mmCIF file of C-alpha atoms and ligand atoms in Angstrom:
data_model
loop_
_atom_site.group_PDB
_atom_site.id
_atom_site.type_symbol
_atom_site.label_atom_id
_atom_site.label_comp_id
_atom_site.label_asym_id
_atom_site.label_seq_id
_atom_site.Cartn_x
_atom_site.Cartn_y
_atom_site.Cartn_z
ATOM 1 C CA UNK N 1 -29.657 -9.078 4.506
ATOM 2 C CA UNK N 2 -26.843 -8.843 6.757
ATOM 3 C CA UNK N 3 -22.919 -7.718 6.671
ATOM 4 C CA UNK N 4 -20.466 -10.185 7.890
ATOM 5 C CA UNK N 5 -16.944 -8.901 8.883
ATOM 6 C CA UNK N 6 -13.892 -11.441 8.216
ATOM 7 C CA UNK N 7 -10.930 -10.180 9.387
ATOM 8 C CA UNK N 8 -9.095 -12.930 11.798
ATOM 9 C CA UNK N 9 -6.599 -11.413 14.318
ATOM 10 C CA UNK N 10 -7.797 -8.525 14.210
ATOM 11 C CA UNK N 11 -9.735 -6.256 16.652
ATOM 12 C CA UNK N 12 -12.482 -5.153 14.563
ATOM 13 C CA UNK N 13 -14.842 -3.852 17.317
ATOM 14 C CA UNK N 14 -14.813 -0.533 16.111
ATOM 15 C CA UNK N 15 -15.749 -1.455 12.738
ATOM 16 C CA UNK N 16 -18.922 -3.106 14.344
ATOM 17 C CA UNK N 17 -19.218 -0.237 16.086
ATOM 18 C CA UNK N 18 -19.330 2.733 13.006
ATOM 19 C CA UNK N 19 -21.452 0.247 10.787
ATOM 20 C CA UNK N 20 -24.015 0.239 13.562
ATOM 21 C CA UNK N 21 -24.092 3.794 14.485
ATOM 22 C CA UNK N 22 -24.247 5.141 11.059
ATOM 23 C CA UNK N 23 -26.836 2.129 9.615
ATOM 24 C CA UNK N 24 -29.358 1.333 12.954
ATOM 25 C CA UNK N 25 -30.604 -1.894 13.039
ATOM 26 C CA UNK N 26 -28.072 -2.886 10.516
ATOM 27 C CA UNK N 27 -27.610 -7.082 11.262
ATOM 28 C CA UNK N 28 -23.509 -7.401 11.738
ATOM 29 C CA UNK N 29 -21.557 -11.157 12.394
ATOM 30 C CA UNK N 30 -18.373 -11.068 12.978
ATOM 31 C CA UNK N 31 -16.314 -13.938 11.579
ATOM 32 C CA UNK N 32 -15.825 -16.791 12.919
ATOM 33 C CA UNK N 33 -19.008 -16.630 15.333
ATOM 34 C CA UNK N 34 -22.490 -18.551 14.909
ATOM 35 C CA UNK N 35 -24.177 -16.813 11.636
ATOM 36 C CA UNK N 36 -26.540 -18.093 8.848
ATOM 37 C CA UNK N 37 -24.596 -17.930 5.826
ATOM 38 C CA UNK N 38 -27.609 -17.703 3.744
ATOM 39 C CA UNK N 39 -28.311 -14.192 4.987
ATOM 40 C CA UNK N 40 -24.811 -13.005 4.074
ATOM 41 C CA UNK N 41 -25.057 -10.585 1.163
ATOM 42 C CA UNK N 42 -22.211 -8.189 1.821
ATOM 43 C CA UNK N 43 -18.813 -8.927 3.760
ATOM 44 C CA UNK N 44 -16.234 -6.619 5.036
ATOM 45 C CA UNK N 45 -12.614 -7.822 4.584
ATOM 46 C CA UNK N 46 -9.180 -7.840 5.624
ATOM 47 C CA UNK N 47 -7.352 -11.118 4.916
ATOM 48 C CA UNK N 48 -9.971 -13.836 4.855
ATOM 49 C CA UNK N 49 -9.203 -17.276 5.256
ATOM 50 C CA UNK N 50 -8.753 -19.157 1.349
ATOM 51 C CA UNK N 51 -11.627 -19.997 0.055
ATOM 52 C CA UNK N 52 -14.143 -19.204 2.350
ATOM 53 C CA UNK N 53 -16.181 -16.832 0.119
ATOM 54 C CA UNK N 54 -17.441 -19.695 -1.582
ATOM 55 C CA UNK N 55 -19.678 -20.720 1.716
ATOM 56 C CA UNK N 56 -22.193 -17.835 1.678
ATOM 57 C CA UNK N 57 -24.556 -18.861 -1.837
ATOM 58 C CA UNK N 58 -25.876 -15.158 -1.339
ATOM 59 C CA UNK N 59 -22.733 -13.220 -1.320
ATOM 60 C CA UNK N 60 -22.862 -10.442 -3.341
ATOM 61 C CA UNK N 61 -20.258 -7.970 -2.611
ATOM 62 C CA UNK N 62 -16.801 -8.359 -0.494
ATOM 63 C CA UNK N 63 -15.471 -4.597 0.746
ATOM 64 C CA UNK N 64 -11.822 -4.970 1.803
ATOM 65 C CA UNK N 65 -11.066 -2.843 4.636
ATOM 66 C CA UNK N 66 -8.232 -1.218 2.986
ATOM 67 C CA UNK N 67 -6.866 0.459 -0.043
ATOM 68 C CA UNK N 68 -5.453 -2.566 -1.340
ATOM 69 C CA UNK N 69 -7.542 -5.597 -2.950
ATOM 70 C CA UNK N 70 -4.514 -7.846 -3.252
ATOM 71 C CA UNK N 71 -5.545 -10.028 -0.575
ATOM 72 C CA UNK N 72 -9.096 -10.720 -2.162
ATOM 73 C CA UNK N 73 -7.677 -11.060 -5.196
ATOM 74 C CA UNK N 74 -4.868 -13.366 -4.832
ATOM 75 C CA UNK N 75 -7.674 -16.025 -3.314
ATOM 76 C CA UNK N 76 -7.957 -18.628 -6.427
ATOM 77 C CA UNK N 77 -11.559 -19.824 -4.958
ATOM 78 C CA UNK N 78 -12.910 -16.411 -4.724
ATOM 79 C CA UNK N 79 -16.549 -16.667 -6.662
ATOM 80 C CA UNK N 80 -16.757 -15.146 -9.942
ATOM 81 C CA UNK N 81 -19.487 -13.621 -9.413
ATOM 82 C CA UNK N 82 -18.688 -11.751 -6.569
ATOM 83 C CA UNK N 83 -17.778 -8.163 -6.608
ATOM 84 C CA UNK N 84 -14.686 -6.515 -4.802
ATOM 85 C CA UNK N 85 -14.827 -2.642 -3.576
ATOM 86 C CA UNK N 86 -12.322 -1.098 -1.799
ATOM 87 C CA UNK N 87 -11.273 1.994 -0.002
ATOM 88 C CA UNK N 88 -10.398 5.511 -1.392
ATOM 89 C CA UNK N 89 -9.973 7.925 1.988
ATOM 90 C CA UNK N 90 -8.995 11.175 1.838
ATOM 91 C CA UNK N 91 -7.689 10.525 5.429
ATOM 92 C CA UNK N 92 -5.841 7.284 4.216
ATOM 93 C CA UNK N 93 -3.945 9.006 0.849
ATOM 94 C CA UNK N 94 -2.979 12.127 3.154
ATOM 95 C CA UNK N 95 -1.516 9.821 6.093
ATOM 96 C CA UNK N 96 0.485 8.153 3.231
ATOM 97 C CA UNK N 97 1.536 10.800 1.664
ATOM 98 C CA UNK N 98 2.914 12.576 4.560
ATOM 99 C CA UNK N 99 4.718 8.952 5.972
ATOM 100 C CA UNK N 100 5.952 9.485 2.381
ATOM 101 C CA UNK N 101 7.326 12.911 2.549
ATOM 102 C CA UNK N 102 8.751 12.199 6.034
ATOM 103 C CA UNK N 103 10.924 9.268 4.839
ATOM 104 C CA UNK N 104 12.320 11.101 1.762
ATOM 105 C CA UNK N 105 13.623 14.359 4.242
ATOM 106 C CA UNK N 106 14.735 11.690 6.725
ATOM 107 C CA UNK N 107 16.948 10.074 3.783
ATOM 108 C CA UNK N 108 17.597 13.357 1.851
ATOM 109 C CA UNK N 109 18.850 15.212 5.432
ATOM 110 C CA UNK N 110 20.406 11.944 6.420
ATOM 111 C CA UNK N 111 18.848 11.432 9.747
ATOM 112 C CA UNK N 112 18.658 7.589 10.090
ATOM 113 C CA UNK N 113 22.775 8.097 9.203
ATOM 114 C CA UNK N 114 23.370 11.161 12.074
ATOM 115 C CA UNK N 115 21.026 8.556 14.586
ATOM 116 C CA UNK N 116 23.638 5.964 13.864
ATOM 117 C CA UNK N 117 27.059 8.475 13.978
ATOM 118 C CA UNK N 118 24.807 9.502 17.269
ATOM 119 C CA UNK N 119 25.298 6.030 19.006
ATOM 120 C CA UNK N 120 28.774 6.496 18.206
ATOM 121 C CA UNK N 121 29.440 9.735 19.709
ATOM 122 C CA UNK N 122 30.786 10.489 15.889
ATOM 123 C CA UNK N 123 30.710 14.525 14.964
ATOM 124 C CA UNK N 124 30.509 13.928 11.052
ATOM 125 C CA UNK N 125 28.798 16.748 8.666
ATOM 126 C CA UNK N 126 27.194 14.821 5.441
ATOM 127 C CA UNK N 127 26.011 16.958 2.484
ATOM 128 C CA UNK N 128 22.904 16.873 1.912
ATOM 129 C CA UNK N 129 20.436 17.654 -1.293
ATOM 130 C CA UNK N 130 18.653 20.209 -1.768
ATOM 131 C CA UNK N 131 14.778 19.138 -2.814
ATOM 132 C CA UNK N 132 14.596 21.395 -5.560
ATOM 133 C CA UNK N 133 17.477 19.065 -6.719
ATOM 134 C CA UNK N 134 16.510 15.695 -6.086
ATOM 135 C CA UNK N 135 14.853 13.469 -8.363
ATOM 136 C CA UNK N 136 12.182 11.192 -7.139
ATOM 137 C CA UNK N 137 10.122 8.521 -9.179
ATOM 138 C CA UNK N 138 6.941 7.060 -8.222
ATOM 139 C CA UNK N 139 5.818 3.791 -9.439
ATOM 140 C CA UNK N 140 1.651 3.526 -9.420
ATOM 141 C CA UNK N 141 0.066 6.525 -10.306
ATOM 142 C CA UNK N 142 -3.441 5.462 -8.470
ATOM 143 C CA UNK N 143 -5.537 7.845 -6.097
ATOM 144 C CA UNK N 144 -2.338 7.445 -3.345
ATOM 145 C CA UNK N 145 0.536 7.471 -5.752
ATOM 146 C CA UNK N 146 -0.876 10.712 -7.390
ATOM 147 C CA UNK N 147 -1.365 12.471 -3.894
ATOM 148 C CA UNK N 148 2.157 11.243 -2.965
ATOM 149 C CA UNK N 149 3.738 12.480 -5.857
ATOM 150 C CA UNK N 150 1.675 16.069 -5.545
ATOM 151 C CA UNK N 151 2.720 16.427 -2.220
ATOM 152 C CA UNK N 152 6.293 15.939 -2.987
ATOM 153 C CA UNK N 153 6.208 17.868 -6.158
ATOM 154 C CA UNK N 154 4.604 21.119 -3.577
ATOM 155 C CA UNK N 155 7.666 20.322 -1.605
ATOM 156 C CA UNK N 156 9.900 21.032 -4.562
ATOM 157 C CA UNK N 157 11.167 17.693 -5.548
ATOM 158 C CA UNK N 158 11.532 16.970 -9.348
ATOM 159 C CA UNK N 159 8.886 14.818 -9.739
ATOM 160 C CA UNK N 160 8.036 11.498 -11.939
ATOM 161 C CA UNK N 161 5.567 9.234 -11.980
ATOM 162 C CA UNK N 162 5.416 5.675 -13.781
ATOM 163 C CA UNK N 163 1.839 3.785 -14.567
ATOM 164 C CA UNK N 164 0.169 1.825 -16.514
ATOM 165 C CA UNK N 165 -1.455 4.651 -18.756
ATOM 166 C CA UNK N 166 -0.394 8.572 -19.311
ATOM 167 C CA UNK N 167 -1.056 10.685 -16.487
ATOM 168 C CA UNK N 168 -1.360 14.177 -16.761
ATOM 169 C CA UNK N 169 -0.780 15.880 -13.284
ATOM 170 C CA UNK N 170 0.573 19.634 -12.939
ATOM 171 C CA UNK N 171 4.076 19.431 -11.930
ATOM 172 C CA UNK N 172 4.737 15.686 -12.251
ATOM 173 C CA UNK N 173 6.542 14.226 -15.476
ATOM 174 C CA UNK N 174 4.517 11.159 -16.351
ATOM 175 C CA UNK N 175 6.183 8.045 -18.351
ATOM 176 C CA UNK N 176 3.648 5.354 -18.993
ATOM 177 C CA UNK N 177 3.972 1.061 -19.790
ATOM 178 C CA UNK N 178 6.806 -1.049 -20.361
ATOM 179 C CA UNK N 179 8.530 1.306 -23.078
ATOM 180 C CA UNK N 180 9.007 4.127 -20.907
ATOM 181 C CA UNK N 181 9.740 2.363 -17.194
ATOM 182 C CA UNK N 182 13.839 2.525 -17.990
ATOM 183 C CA UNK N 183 13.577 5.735 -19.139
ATOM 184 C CA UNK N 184 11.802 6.729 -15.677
ATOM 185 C CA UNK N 185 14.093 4.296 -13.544
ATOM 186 C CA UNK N 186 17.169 6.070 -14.959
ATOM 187 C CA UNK N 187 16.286 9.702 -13.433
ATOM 188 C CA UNK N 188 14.572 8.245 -10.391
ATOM 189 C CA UNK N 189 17.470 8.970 -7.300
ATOM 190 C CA UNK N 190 14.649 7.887 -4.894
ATOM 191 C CA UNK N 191 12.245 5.218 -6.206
ATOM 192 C CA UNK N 192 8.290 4.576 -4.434
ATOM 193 C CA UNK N 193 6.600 2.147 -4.845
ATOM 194 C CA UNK N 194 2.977 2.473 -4.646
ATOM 195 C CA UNK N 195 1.831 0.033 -7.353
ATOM 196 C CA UNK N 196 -1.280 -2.184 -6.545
ATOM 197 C CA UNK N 197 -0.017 -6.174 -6.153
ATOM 198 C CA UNK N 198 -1.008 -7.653 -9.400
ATOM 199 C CA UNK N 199 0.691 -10.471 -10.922
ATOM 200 C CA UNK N 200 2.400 -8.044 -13.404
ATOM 201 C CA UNK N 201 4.082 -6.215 -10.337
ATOM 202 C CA UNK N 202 4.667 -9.113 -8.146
ATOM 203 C CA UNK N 203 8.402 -9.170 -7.772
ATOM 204 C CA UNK N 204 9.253 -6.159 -9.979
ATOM 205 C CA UNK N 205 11.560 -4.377 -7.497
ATOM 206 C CA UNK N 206 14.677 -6.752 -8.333
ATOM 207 C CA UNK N 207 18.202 -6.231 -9.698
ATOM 208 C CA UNK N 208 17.504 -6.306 -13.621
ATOM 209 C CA UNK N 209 14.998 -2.602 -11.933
ATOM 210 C CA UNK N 210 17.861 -1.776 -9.541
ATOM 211 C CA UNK N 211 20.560 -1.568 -12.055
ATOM 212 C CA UNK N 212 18.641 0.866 -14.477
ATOM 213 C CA UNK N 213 18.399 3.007 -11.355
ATOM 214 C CA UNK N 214 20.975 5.645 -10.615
ATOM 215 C CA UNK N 215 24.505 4.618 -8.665
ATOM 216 C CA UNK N 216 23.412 5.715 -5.091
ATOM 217 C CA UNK N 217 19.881 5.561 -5.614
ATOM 218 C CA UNK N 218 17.448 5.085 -2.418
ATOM 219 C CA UNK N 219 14.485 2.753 -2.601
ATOM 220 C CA UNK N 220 11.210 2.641 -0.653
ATOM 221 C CA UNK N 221 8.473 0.608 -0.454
ATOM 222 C CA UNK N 222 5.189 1.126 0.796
ATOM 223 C CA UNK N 223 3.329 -0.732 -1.748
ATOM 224 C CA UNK N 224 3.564 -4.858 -0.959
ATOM 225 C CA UNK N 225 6.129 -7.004 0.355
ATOM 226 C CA UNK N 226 5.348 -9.540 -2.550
ATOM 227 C CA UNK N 227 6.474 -6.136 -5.092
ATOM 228 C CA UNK N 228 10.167 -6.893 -3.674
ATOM 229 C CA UNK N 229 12.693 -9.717 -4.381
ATOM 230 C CA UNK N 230 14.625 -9.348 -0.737
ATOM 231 C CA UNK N 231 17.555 -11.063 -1.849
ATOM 232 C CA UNK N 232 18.343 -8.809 -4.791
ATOM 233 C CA UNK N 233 17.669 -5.530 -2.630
ATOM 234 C CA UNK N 234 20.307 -7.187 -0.397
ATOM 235 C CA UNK N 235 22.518 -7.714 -3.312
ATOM 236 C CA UNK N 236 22.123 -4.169 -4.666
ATOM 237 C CA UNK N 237 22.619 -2.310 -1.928
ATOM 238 C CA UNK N 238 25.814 -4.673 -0.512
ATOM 239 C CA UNK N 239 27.458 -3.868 -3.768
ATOM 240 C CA UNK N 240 27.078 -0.287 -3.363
ATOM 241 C CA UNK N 241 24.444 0.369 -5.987
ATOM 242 C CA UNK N 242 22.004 1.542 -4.253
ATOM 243 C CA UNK N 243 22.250 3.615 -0.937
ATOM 244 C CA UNK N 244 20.088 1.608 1.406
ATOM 245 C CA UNK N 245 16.174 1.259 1.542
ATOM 246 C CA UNK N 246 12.880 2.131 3.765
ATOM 247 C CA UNK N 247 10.774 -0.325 4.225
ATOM 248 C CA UNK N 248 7.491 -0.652 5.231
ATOM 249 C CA UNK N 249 5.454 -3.973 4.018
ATOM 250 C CA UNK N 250 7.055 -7.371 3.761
ATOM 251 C CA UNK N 251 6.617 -10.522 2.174
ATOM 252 C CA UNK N 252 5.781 -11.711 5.759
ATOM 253 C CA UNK N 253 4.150 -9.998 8.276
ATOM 254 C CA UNK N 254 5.088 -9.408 10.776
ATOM 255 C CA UNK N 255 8.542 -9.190 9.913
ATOM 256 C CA UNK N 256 10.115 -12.626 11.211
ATOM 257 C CA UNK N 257 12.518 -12.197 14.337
ATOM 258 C CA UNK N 258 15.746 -13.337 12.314
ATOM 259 C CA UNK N 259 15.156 -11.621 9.191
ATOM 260 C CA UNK N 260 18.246 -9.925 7.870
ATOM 261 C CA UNK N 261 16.546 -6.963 6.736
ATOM 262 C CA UNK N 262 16.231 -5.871 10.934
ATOM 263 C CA UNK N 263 20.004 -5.407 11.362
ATOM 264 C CA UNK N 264 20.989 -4.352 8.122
ATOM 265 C CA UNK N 265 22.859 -0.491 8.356
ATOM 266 C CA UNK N 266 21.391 0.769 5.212
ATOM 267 C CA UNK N 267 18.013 -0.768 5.177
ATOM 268 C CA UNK N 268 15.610 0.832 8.121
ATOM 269 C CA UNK N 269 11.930 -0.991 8.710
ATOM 270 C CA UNK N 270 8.432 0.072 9.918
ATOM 271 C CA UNK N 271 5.378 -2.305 10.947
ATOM 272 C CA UNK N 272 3.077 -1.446 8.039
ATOM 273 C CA UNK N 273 2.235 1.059 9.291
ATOM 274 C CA UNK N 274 2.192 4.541 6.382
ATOM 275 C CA UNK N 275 -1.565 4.466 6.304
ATOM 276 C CA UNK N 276 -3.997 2.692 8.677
ATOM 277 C CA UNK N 277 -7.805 3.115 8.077
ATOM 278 C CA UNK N 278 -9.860 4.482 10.408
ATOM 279 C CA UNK N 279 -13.092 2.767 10.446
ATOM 280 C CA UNK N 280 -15.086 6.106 11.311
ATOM 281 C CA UNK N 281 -13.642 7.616 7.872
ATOM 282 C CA UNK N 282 -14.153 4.669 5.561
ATOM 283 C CA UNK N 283 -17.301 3.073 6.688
ATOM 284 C CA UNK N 284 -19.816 6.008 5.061
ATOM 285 C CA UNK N 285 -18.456 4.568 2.024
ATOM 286 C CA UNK N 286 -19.640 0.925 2.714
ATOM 287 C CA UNK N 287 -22.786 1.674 3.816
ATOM 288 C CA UNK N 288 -23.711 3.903 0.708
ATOM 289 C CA UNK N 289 -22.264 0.660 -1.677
ATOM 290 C CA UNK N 290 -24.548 -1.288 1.023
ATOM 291 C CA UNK N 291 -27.339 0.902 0.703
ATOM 292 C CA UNK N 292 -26.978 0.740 -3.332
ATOM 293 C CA UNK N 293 -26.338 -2.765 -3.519
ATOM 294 C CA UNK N 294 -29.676 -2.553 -2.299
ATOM 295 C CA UNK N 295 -31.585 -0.555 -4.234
ATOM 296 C CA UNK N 296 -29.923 -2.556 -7.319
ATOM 297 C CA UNK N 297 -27.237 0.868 -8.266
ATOM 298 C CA UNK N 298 -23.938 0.566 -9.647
ATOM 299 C CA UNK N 299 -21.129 0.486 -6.688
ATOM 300 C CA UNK N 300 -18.714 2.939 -5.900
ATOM 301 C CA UNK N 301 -14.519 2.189 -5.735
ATOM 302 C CA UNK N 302 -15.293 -1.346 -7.749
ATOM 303 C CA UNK N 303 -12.527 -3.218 -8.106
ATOM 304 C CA UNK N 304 -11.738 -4.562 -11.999
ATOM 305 C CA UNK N 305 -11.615 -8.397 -10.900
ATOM 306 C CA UNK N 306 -9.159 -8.600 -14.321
ATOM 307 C CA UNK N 307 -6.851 -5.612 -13.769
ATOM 308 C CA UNK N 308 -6.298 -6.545 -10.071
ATOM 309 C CA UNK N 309 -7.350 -3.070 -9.001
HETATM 310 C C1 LIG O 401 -2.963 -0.989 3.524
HETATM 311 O O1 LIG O 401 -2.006 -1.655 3.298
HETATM 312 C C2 LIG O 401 -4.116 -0.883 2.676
HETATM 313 O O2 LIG O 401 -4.226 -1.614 1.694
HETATM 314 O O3 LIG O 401 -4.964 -0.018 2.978
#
């Protein structure tokens, strides 16, 4: 049995690397070079080309590399019977959560505004909001959107969070499905996204969400570019609706050249780049679900192929 890695692009030497130092003698291809598909049982993923999956007749289990399944899931030839893990981190929810915290302070203590007033030799005091004032929702209550919203809530924020089902987490006001979402939008003066790309969220951040949201509001999104209709976030913040946004995953990446989100005043980008997994971290995890795909026990961080996540 060996472990193929597909991830095209991208440098995934250390990934070879930690699964050979923590399994010896484990057999590892790297996609695209010479390998018998036959022996393929378990593949590590980030972004594989459509349809590929269906080559390897004894694949049993596809890991992606990252927190996020979406790009597994959204292949329409992906076998059936083929599982889909992915990564929980400890490393990956706190480097999140603290990208989080920092772009809320940068918004709430106006710094991307004083950089600006800075290139303009401009002397101009804003008021700013206190945290124990300022209301902050976070859409997705998973593993990351929990440990966000903690975080925040320890930094005195009034806290929400918006999922699927009731969550019950000290300090954080939970509203839960469709019923209570404008309720939560309404008191949310900064909005996160952190909801898993499913084709229930795809394209939820648009105006008919903006406009239950608070004049002034400020947006972020570190979940998918696919959660966001551009043009409306455009539209909404142009009309003075909403404040501006931080953004940090696009519909395409990377973000093109003449995309009008890079020179917009009120809308400030990042390269993906809240959480990266570090292969040293993560790969334990893969080779215990290798090690038990083995020995024929359940998986850990199994993806529900239905839910999306
Ligand atoms: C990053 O986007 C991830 O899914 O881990």
């Amino acid at each position: 049995m060996s472990v193929l890695i597909v991830a095209p692009g991208k440098d995934v030497s250390d990934w070879t690397e930690e699964l050979k130092n923590q399994h010896p003698g484990l057999n590892v291809y790297v996609y695209p070079e010479d390998h018998d598909k036959e022996e393929v049982e378990f593949a590590v993923s980030w972004k594989h080309p459509r349809g590929l999956f269906k080559n390897y007749p004894n694949l049993k289990v596809v890991a992606s590399m990252g927190a996020g399944v979406d790009h597994i899931t959204s292949d329409p030839e992906f076998p059936e019977d083929v599982k889909i893990t992915r990564v929980i981190d400890n490393q990956l929810t706190s480097d999140l959560s603290e990208f989080v915290l920092a772009l809320v302070m940068n918004q709430t203590r106006h710094l991307a505004a004083y950089k600006h007033q800075e290139t303009e030799h401009k002397w101009n005091l804003l008021k700013y909001c206190r945290n124990s004032d300022m209301k902050i929702g976070v859409m997705g209550m998973g593993v990351i959107g929990t440990a966000v919203a903690t975080l925040l809530a320890k930094n005195n924020f009034k806290v929400s969070g918006w999922s699927r089902t009731e969550k019950n987490c000290e300090d954080i006001t939970s509203y839960s499905g469709d019923c209570e979402l404008n309720n939560f939008l309404k008191q949310s003066e900064i909005l996160i996204c952190l909801l898993p790309l499913t084709k229930q969220t795809k394209g939820i951040l648009n105006t008919e969400l903006f406009e239950q949201l608070p004049k002034g509001a400020y947006v972020i999104n570190v979940g998918r570019g696919e959660h966001l209709e551009e043009s409306d976030l455009i539209g909404m913040i142009d009309s003075g609706h909403l404040a501006g946004a931080f953004l940090d995953v696009f519909k395409e990446e990377p973000l093109p050249e003449d995309h009008a989100f890079w020179d917009h005043k009120r809308i400030s980008v990042t390269p993906h780049t809240a959480s990266i997994t570090q292969p040293k971290s993560v790969v334990p995890q893969i080779i215990e679900n290798y090690k038990r795909l083995q020995n024929g026990e359940p998986l850990k961080n199994l993806v529900e192929k239905e839910r999306g996540y």
